[in-house]
mmCIF file of N, CA, C and O in Angstrom:
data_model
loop_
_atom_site.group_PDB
_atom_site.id
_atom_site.type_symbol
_atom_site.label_atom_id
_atom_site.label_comp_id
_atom_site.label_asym_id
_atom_site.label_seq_id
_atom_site.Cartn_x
_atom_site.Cartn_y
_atom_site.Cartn_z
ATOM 1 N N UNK D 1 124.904 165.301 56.544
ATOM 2 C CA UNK D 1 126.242 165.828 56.440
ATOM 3 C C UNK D 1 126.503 166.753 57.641
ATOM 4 O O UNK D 1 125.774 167.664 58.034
ATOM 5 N N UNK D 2 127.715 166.335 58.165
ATOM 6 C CA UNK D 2 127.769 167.047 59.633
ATOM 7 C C UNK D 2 128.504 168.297 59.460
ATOM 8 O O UNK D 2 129.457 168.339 58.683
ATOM 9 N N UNK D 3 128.223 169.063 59.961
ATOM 10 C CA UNK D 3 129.088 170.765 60.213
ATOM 11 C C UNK D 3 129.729 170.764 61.014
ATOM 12 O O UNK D 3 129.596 169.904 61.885
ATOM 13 N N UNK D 4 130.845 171.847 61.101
ATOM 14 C CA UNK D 4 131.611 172.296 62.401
ATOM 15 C C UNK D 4 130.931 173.681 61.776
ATOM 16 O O UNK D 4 130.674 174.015 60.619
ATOM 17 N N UNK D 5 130.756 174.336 63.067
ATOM 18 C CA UNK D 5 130.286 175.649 62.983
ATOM 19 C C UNK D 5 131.245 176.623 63.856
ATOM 20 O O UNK D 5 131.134 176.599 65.082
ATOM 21 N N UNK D 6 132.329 177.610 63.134
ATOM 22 C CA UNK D 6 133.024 177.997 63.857
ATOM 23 C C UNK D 6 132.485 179.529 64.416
ATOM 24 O O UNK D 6 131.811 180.182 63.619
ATOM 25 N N UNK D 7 132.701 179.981 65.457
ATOM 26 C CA UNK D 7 132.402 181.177 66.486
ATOM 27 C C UNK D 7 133.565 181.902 66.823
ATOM 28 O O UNK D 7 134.379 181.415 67.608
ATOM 29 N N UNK D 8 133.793 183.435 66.124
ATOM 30 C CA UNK D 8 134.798 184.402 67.320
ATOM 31 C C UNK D 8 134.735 185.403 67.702
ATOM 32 O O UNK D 8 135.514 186.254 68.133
ATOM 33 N N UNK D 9 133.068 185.235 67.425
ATOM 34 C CA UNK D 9 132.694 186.733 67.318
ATOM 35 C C UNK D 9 131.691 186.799 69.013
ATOM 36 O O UNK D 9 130.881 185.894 69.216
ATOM 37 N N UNK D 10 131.852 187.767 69.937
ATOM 38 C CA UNK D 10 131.159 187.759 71.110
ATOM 39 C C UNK D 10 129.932 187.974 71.429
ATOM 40 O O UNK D 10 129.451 189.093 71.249
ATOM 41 N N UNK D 11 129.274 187.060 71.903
ATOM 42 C CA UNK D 11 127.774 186.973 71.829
ATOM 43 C C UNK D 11 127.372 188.072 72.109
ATOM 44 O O UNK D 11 126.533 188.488 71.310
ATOM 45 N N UNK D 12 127.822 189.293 73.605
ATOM 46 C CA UNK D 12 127.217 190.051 74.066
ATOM 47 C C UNK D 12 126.962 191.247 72.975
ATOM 48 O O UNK D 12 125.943 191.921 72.823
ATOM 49 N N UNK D 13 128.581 191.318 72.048
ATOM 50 C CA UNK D 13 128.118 192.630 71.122
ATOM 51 C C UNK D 13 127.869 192.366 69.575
ATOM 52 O O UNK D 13 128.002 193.182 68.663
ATOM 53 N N UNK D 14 127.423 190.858 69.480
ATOM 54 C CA UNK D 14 126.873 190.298 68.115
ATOM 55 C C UNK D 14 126.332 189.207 67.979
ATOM 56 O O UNK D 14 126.597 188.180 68.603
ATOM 57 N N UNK D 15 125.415 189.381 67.028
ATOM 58 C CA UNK D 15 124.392 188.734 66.789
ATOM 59 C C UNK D 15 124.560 186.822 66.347
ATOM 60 O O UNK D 15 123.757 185.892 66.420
ATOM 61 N N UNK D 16 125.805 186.900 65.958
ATOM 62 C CA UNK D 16 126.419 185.498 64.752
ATOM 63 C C UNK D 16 126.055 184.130 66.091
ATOM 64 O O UNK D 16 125.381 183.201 65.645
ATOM 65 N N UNK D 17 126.355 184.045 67.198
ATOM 66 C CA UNK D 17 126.323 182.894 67.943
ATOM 67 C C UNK D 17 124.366 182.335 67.656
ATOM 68 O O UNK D 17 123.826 181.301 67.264
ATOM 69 N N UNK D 18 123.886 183.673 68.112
ATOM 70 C CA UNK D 18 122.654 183.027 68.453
ATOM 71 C C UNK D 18 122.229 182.943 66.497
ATOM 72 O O UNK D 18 121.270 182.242 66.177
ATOM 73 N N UNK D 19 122.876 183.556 65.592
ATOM 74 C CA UNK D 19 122.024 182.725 64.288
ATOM 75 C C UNK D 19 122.643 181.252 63.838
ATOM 76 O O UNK D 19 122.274 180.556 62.893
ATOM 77 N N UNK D 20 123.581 181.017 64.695
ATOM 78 C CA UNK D 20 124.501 179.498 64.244
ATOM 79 C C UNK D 20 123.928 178.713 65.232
ATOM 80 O O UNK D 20 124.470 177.611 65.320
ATOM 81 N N UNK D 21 122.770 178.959 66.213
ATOM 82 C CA UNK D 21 122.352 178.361 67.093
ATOM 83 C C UNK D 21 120.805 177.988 66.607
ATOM 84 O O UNK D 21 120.060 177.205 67.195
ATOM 85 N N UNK D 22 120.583 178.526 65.733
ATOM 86 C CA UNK D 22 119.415 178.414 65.073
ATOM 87 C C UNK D 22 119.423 177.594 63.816
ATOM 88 O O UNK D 22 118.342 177.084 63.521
ATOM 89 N N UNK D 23 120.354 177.392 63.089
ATOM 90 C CA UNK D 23 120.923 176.619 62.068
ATOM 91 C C UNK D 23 121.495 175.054 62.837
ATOM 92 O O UNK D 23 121.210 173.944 62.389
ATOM 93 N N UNK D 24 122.208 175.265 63.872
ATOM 94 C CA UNK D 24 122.737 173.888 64.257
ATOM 95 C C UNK D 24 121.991 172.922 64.273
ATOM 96 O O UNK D 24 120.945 172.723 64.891
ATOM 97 N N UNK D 25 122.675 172.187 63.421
ATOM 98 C CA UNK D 25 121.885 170.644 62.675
ATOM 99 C C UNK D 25 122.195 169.261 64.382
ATOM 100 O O UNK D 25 123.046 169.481 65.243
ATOM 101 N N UNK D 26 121.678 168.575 64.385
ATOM 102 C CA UNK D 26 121.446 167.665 65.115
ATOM 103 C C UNK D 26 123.222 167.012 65.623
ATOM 104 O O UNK D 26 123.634 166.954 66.781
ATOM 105 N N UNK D 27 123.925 166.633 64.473
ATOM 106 C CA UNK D 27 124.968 165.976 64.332
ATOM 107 C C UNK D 27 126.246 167.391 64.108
ATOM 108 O O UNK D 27 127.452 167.224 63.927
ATOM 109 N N UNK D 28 125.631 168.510 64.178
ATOM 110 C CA UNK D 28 126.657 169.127 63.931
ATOM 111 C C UNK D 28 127.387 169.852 65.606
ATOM 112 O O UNK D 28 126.792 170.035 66.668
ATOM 113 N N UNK D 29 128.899 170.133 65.240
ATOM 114 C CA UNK D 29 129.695 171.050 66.769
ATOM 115 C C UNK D 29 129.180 172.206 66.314
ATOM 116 O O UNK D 29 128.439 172.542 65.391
ATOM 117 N N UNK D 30 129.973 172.924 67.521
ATOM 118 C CA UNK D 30 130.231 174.176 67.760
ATOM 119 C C UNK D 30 131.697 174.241 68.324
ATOM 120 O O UNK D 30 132.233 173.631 69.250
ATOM 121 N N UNK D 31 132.180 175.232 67.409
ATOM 122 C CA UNK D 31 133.735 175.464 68.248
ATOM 123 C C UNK D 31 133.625 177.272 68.794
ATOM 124 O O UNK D 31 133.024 178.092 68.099
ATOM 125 N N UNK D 32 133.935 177.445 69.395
ATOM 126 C CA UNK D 32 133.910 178.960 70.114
ATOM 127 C C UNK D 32 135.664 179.305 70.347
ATOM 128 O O UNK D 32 136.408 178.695 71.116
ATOM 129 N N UNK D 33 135.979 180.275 69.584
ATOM 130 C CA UNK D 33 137.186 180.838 69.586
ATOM 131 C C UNK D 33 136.856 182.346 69.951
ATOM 132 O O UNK D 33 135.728 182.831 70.047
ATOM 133 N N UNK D 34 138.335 183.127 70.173
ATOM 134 C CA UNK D 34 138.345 184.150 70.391
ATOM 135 C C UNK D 34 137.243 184.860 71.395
ATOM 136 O O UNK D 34 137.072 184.508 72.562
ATOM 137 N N UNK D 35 136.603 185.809 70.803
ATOM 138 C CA UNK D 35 136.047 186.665 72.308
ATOM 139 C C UNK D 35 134.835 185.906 72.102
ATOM 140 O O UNK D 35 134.015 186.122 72.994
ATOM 141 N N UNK D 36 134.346 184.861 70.972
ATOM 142 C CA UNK D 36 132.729 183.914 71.178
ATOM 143 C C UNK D 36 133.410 183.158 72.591
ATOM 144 O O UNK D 36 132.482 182.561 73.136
ATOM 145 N N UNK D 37 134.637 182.977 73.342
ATOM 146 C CA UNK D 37 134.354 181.794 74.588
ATOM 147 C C UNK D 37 133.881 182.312 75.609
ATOM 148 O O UNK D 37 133.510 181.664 76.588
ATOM 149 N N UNK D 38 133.817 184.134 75.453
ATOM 150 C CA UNK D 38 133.265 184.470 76.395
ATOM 151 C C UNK D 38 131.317 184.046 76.620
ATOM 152 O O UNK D 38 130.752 184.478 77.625
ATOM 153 N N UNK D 39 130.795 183.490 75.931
ATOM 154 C CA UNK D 39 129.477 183.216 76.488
ATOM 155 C C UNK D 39 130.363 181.123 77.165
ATOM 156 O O UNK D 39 129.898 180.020 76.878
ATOM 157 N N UNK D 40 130.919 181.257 77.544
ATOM 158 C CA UNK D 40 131.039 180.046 78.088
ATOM 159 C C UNK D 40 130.833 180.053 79.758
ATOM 160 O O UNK D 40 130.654 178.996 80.362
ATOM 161 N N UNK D 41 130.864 180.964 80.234
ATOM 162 C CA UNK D 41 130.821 181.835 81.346
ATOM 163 C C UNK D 41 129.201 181.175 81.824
ATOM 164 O O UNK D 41 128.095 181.676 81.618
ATOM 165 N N UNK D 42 129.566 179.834 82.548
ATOM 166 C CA UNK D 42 128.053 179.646 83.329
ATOM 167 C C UNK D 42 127.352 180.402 84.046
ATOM 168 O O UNK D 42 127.944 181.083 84.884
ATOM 169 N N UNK D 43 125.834 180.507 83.925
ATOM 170 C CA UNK D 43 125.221 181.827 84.600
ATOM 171 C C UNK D 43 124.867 182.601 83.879
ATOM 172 O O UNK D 43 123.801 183.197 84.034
ATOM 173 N N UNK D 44 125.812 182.834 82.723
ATOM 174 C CA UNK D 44 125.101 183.796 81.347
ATOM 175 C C UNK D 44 124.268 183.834 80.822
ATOM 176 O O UNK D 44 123.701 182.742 80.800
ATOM 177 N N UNK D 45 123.748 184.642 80.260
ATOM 178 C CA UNK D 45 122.629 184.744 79.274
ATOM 179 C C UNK D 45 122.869 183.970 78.033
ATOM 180 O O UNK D 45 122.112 183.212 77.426
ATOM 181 N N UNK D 46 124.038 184.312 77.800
ATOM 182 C CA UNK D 46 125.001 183.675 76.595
ATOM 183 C C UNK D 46 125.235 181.857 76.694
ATOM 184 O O UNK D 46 125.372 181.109 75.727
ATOM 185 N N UNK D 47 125.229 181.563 77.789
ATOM 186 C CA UNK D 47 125.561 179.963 77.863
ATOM 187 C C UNK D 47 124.186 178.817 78.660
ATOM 188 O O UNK D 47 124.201 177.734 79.245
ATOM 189 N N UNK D 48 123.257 179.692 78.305
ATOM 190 C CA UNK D 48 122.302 178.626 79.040
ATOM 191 C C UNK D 48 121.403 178.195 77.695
ATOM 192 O O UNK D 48 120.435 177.442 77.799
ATOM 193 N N UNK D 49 121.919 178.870 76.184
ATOM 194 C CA UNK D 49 121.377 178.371 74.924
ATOM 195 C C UNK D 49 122.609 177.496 74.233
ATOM 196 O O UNK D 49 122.405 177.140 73.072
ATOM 197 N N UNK D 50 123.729 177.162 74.779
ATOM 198 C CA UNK D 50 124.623 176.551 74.927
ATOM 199 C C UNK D 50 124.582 175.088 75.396
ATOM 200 O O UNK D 50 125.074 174.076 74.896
ATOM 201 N N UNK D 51 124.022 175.234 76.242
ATOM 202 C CA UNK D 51 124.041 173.991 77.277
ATOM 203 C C UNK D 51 123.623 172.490 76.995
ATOM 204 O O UNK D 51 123.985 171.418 77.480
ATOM 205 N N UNK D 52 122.560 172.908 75.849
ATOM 206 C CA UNK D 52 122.241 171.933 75.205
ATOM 207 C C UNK D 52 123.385 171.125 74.134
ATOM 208 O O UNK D 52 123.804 169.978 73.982
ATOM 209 N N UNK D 53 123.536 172.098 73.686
ATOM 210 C CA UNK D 53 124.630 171.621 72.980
ATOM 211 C C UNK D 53 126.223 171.014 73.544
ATOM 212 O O UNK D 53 126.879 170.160 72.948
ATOM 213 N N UNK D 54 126.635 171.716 74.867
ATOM 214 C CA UNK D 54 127.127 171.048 75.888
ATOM 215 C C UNK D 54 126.835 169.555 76.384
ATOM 216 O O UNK D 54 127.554 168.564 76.511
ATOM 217 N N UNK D 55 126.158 169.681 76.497
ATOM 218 C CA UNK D 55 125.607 167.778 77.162
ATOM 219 C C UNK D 55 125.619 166.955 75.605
ATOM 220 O O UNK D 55 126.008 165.793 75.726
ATOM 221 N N UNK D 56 125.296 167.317 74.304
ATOM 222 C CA UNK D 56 125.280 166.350 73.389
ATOM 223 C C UNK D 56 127.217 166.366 73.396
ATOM 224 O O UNK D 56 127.619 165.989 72.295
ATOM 225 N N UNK D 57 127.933 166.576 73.994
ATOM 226 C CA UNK D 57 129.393 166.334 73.808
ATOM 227 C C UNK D 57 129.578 167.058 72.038
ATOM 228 O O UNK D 57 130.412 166.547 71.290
ATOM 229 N N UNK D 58 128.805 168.121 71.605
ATOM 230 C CA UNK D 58 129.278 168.866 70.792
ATOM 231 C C UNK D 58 129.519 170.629 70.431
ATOM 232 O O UNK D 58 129.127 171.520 69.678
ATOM 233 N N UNK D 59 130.363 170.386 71.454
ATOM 234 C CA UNK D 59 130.338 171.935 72.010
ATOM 235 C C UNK D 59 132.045 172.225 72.333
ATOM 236 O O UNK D 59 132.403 171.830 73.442
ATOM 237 N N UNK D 60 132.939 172.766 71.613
ATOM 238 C CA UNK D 60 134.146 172.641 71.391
ATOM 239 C C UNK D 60 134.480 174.408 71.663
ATOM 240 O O UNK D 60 133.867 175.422 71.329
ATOM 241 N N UNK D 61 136.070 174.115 72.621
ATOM 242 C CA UNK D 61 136.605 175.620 72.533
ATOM 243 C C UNK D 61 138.288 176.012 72.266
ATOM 244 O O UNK D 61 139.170 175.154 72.294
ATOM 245 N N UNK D 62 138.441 176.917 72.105
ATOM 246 C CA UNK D 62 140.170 176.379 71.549
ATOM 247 C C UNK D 62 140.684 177.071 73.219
ATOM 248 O O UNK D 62 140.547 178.176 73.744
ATOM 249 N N UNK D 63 141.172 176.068 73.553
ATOM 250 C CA UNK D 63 142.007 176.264 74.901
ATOM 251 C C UNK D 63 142.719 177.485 75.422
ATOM 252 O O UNK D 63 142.907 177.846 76.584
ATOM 253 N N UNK D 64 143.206 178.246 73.832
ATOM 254 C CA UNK D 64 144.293 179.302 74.135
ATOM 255 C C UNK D 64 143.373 180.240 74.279
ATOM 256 O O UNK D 64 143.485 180.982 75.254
ATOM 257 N N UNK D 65 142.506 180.386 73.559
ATOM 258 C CA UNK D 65 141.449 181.562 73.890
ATOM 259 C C UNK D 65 140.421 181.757 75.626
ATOM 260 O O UNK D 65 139.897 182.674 76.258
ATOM 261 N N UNK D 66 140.541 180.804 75.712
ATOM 262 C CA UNK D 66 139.569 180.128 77.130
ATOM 263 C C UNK D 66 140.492 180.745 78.530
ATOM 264 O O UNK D 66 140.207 181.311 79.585
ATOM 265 N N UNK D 67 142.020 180.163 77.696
ATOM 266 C CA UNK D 67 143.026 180.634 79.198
ATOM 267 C C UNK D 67 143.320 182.057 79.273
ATOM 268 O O UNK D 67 143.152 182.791 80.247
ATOM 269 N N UNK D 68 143.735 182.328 78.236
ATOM 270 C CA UNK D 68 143.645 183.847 77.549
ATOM 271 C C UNK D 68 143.230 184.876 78.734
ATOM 272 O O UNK D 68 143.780 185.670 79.496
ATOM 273 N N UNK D 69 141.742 184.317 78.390
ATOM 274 C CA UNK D 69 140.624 185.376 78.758
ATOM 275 C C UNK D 69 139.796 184.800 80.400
ATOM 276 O O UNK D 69 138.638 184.973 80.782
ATOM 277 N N UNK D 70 140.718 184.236 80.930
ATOM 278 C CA UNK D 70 140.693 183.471 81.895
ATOM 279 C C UNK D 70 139.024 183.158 82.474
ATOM 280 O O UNK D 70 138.331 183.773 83.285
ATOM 281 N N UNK D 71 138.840 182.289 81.899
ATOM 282 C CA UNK D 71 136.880 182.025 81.984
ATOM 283 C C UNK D 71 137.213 180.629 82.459
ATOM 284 O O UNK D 71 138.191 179.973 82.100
ATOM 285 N N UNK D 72 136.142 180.206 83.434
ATOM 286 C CA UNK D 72 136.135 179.255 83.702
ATOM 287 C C UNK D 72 135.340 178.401 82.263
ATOM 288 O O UNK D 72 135.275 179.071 81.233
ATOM 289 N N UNK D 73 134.901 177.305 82.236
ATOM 290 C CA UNK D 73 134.517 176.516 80.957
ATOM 291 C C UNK D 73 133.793 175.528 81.612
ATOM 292 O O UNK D 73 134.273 175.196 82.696
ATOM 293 N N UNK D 74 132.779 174.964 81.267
ATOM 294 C CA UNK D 74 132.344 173.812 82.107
ATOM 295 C C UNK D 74 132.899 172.413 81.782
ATOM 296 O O UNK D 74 133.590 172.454 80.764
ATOM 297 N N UNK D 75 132.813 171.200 82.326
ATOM 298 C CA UNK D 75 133.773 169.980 81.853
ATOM 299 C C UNK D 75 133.233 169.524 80.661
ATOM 300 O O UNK D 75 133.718 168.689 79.897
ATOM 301 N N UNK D 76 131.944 170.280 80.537
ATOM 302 C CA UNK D 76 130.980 169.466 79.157
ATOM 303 C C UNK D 76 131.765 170.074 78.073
ATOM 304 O O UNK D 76 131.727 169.372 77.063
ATOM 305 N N UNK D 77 132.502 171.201 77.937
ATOM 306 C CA UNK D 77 133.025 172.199 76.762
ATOM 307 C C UNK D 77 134.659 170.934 76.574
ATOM 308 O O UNK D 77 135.562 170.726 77.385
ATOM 309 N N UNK D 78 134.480 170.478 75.488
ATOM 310 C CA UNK D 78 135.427 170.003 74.996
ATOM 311 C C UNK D 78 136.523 171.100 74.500
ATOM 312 O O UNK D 78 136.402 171.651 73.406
ATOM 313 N N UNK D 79 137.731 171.407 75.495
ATOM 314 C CA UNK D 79 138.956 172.342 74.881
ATOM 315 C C UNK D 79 139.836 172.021 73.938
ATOM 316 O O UNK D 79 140.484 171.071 74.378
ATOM 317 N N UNK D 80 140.169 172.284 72.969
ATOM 318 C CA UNK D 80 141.289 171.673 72.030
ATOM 319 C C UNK D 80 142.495 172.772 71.842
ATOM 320 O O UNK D 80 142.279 173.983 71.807
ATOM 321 N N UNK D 81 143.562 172.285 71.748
ATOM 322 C CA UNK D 81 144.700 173.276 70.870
ATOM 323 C C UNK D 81 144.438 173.146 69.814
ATOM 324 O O UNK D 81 143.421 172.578 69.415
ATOM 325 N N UNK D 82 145.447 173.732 69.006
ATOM 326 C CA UNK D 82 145.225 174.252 67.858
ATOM 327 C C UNK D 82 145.073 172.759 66.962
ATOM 328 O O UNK D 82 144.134 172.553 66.193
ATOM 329 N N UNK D 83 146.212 171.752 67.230
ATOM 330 C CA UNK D 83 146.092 170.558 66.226
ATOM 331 C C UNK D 83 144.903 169.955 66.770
ATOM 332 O O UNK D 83 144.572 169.073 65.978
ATOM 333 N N UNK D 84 144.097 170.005 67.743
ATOM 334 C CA UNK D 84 142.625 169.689 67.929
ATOM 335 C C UNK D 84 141.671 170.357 66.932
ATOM 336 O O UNK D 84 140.634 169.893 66.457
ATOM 337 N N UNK D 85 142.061 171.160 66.789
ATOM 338 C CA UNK D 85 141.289 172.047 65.892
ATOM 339 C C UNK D 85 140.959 171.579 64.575
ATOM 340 O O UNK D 85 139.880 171.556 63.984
ATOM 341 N N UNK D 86 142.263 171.162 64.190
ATOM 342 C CA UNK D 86 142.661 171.018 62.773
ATOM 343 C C UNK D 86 141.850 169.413 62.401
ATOM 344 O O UNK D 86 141.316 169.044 61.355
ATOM 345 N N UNK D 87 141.998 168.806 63.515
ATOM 346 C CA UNK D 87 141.504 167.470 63.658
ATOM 347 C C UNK D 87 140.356 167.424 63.261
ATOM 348 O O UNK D 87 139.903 166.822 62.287
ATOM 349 N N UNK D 88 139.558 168.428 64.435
ATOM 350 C CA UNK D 88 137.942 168.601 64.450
ATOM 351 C C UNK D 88 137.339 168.658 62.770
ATOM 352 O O UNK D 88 136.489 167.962 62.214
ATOM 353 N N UNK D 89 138.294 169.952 62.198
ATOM 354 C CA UNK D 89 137.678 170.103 60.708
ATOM 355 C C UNK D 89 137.647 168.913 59.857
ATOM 356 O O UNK D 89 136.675 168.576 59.180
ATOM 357 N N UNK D 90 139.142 168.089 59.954
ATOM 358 C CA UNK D 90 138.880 166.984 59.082
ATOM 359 C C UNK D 90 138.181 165.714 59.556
ATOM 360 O O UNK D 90 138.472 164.637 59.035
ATOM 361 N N UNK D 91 137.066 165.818 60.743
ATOM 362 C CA UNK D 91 136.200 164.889 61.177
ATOM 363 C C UNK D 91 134.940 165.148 60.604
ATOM 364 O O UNK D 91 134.108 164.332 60.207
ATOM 365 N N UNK D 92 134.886 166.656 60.607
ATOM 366 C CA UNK D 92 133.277 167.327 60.107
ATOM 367 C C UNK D 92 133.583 167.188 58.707
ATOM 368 O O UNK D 92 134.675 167.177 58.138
ATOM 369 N N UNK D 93 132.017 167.048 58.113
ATOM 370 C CA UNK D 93 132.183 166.721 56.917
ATOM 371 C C UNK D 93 132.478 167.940 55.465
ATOM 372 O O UNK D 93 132.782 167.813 54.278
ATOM 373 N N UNK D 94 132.087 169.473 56.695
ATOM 374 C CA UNK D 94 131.921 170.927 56.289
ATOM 375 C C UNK D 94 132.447 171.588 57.802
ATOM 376 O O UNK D 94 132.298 171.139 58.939
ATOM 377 N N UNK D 95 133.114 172.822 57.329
ATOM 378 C CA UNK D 95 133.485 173.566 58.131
ATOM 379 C C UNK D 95 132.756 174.944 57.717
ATOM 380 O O UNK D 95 133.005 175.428 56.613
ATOM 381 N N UNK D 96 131.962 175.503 58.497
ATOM 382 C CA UNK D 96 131.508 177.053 58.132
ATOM 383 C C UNK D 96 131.744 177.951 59.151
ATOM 384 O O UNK D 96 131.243 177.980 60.275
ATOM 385 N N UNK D 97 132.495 178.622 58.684
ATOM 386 C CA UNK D 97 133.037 179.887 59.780
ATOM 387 C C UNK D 97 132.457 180.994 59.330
ATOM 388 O O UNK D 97 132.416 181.401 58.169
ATOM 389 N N UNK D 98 131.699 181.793 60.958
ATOM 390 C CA UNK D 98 130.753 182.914 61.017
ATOM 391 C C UNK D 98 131.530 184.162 61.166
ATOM 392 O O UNK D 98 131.743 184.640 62.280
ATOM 393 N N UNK D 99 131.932 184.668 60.144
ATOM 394 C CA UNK D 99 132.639 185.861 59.372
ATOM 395 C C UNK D 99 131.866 186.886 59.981
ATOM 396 O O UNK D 99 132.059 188.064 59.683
#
């Protein structure tokens, strides 16, 4: 059963990315919203435990947050708007958002 695992919380001043990185199941995304797109930032400390998950093409970010906060993103980070979003959840079979 596949997950979306949602992220908005910022890697540098919390802990939630790297324990949803430890849980991420084989078949499951990652979506990174809000101040979590800041580990998207290649070069980071924050995005080189990422990367993997980047190349399996399951590594998702919501666009408005990305431009927002003007970060570059690599081409592997799949961006969505918001009805991308909405999409993503009803593809995964579970949605768990890291509160």
């Amino acid at each position: 059963m596949a997950t979306l695992h949602v992220v908005s919380h910022s890697s540098f001043t919390d802990g939630r990315l790297k324990s949803c990185l430890k849980v991420l199941g084989a078949t499951d995304g990652l979506l990174l919203c809000g101040d979590a797109v800041h580990a998207l930032q290649t070069g980071s400390t924050a995005w080189l435990p990422l990367l993997e998950v980047a190349q399996s093409g399951r590594l998702y970010a919501l666009d408005e947050d990305v431009s927002a906060r003007a970060i570059y993103a690599s081409e592997q980070v799949q961006r969505l708007d918001y009805a991308g979003f909405v999409q993503l959840s009803i593809d995964f079979d579970k949605v768990n958002n890291w509160l």
